[in-house]
Amino acid sequence: LGSHIVLFYLASHVGRRTELRVAALLYMIGSLLCYTSGTMLAQQDYWGWYSLVLGRLVIGTGVGFVMHGAPTYMAEMAPSSIRGAVVSAKETVIVLGIVLGYLVGDMVGSRNNNGSGDWTLVYWVSLAIGTPMLVLTFVIPRSKRWLLLHGHKEEA
């Protein structure tokens, strides 16, 4: 509940598009931290473990941002006749993403004959997935509702 209050306040001031950018950046930074925890930092005392935990926390924060910003942005931009279907379709896409994530993890995890793959590659793939998300936030328009609330009637 507290996170939604904070995210609502933040998104009301910076906009949904910026909220999605922050989400993508957090997701990418967290993925990079998790990736380095098993590569560069793996042999340095506990830094690899700390990097993994911090990375997972940062990824979770990014997911929280996107789970707030994406459906709100879609609801604000979709025509009222299809608004419910568009926001509901997001849930289907999330489940599809979870299934694909497990499949990628299984393929990467069992790529060696002995079944021990490089688990850090899963985070490298998630970093690669976050990149287009960030780039596409520079293509999508600002929310019409946000524009109207901030006095940009012509742009809305």
Coordinates of C-alpha atoms in Angstrom, one line a residue, residues 15-155:
G15 CA 4.5 11.2 -15.7
R16 CA 4.0 7.6 -16.6
R17 CA 6.5 7.6 -19.4
T18 CA 9.3 8.7 -17.0
E19 CA 8.1 6.1 -14.5
L20 CA 8.5 3.4 -17.1
R21 CA 12.0 4.7 -17.9
V22 CA 13.0 4.5 -14.3
A23 CA 11.6 1.0 -14.1
A24 CA 13.6 -0.1 -17.2
L25 CA 16.8 1.5 -15.7
L26 CA 16.3 -0.2 -12.4
Y27 CA 15.7 -3.5 -14.1
M28 CA 18.8 -3.1 -16.2
I29 CA 21.0 -2.0 -13.2
G30 CA 19.7 -4.9 -11.1
S31 CA 20.4 -7.4 -13.9
L32 CA 23.9 -6.1 -14.3
L33 CA 24.5 -6.4 -10.5
C34 CA 23.2 -10.0 -10.6
Y35 CA 25.3 -10.8 -13.6
T36 CA 28.5 -9.4 -12.0
S37 CA 27.8 -11.3 -8.8
G38 CA 28.6 -14.6 -10.6
T39 CA 31.4 -13.3 -12.8
M40 CA 33.7 -10.4 -11.7
L41 CA 32.7 -10.3 -8.0
A42 CA 32.3 -14.1 -7.5
Q43 CA 35.8 -14.6 -6.0
Q44 CA 35.9 -11.5 -3.8
D45 CA 34.8 -12.5 -0.3
Y46 CA 31.2 -11.8 0.1
W47 CA 30.8 -9.1 -2.6
G48 CA 29.3 -11.6 -5.1
W49 CA 26.6 -12.5 -2.6
Y50 CA 25.9 -8.8 -1.7
S51 CA 25.8 -7.9 -5.4
L52 CA 23.3 -10.7 -6.1
V53 CA 21.0 -9.7 -3.2
L54 CA 21.2 -6.0 -4.0
G55 CA 20.6 -6.8 -7.7
R56 CA 17.5 -8.8 -6.9
L57 CA 16.2 -5.9 -4.7
V58 CA 16.8 -3.4 -7.5
I59 CA 15.1 -5.7 -10.1
G60 CA 12.1 -6.0 -7.7
T61 CA 11.9 -2.3 -7.3
G62 CA 12.0 -1.9 -11.1
V63 CA 9.2 -4.5 -11.5
G64 CA 7.2 -2.6 -8.9
F65 CA 7.5 0.6 -10.9
V66 CA 6.5 -1.1 -14.1
M67 CA 3.6 -2.9 -12.5
H68 CA 2.3 0.5 -11.4
G69 CA 3.1 2.5 -14.4
A70 CA 2.3 0.2 -17.3
P71 CA -1.4 -0.5 -16.6
T72 CA -2.0 3.1 -15.6
Y73 CA -0.4 4.3 -18.8
M74 CA -2.4 1.8 -20.9
A75 CA -5.6 2.8 -19.2
E76 CA -5.0 6.5 -19.7
M77 CA -4.1 6.0 -23.4
A78 CA -6.6 3.4 -24.6
P79 CA -10.0 4.3 -26.0
S80 CA -12.7 3.7 -23.4
S81 CA -14.3 1.0 -25.7
I82 CA -11.3 -1.3 -25.4
R83 CA -9.6 0.0 -22.2
G84 CA -10.6 -3.1 -20.1
A85 CA -9.4 -5.5 -22.8
V86 CA -6.0 -3.7 -23.2
V87 CA -5.3 -3.7 -19.4
S88 CA -6.4 -7.3 -19.0
A89 CA -4.2 -8.4 -22.0
K90 CA -1.2 -7.1 -20.0
E91 CA -1.8 -9.9 -17.5
T92 CA -1.7 -12.5 -20.3
V93 CA 1.6 -11.0 -21.6
I94 CA 3.0 -11.1 -18.0
V95 CA 2.3 -14.8 -17.7
L96 CA 3.7 -15.4 -21.2
G97 CA 6.9 -13.6 -20.1
I98 CA 7.1 -15.7 -17.0
V99 CA 6.9 -18.9 -19.0
L100 CA 9.5 -17.7 -21.5
G101 CA 11.7 -16.7 -18.6
Y102 CA 11.6 -20.2 -17.3
L103 CA 12.3 -21.7 -20.7
V104 CA 15.3 -19.4 -21.2
G105 CA 16.5 -20.3 -17.7
D106 CA 16.1 -24.0 -18.5
M107 CA 17.9 -23.7 -21.8
V108 CA 20.8 -21.7 -20.4
G109 CA 20.9 -23.8 -17.2
S110 CA 21.2 -27.1 -18.9
R111 CA 23.4 -26.2 -21.9
N112 CA 26.3 -28.3 -20.6
N113 CA 26.3 -32.1 -20.8
N114 CA 26.4 -32.3 -17.0
G115 CA 23.4 -30.0 -16.6
S116 CA 25.4 -27.2 -15.0
G117 CA 25.1 -24.1 -17.1
D118 CA 26.1 -20.6 -16.5
W119 CA 23.3 -19.1 -14.4
T120 CA 24.7 -15.6 -14.9
L121 CA 23.7 -15.7 -18.5
V122 CA 20.0 -15.6 -17.4
Y123 CA 20.7 -12.1 -16.0
W124 CA 22.6 -11.1 -19.2
V125 CA 19.4 -12.1 -21.1
S126 CA 17.3 -10.0 -18.8
L127 CA 19.6 -7.1 -19.2
A128 CA 19.1 -7.4 -23.0
I129 CA 15.4 -7.5 -22.5
G130 CA 15.4 -4.3 -20.5
T131 CA 17.2 -2.4 -23.2
P132 CA 14.4 -2.2 -25.7
M133 CA 12.0 -1.4 -22.9
L134 CA 14.1 1.7 -22.1
V135 CA 14.5 2.7 -25.8
L136 CA 10.8 2.4 -26.5
T137 CA 9.9 4.8 -23.7
F138 CA 11.5 7.5 -25.9
V139 CA 9.0 6.6 -28.7
I140 CA 5.7 6.4 -26.9
P141 CA 3.8 9.7 -26.3
R142 CA 3.2 11.2 -22.9
S143 CA -0.1 10.3 -21.3
K144 CA -2.9 12.6 -22.3
R145 CA -4.3 12.7 -18.8
W146 CA -0.9 13.8 -17.4
L147 CA -0.6 16.4 -20.1
L148 CA -4.0 17.8 -19.3
L149 CA -3.3 17.8 -15.6
H150 CA -0.1 19.8 -16.1
G151 CA -1.6 22.4 -18.5
H152 CA -0.4 21.1 -21.8
K153 CA -3.8 21.2 -23.6
E154 CA -2.4 21.7 -27.1
E155 CA 0.0 18.7 -26.9

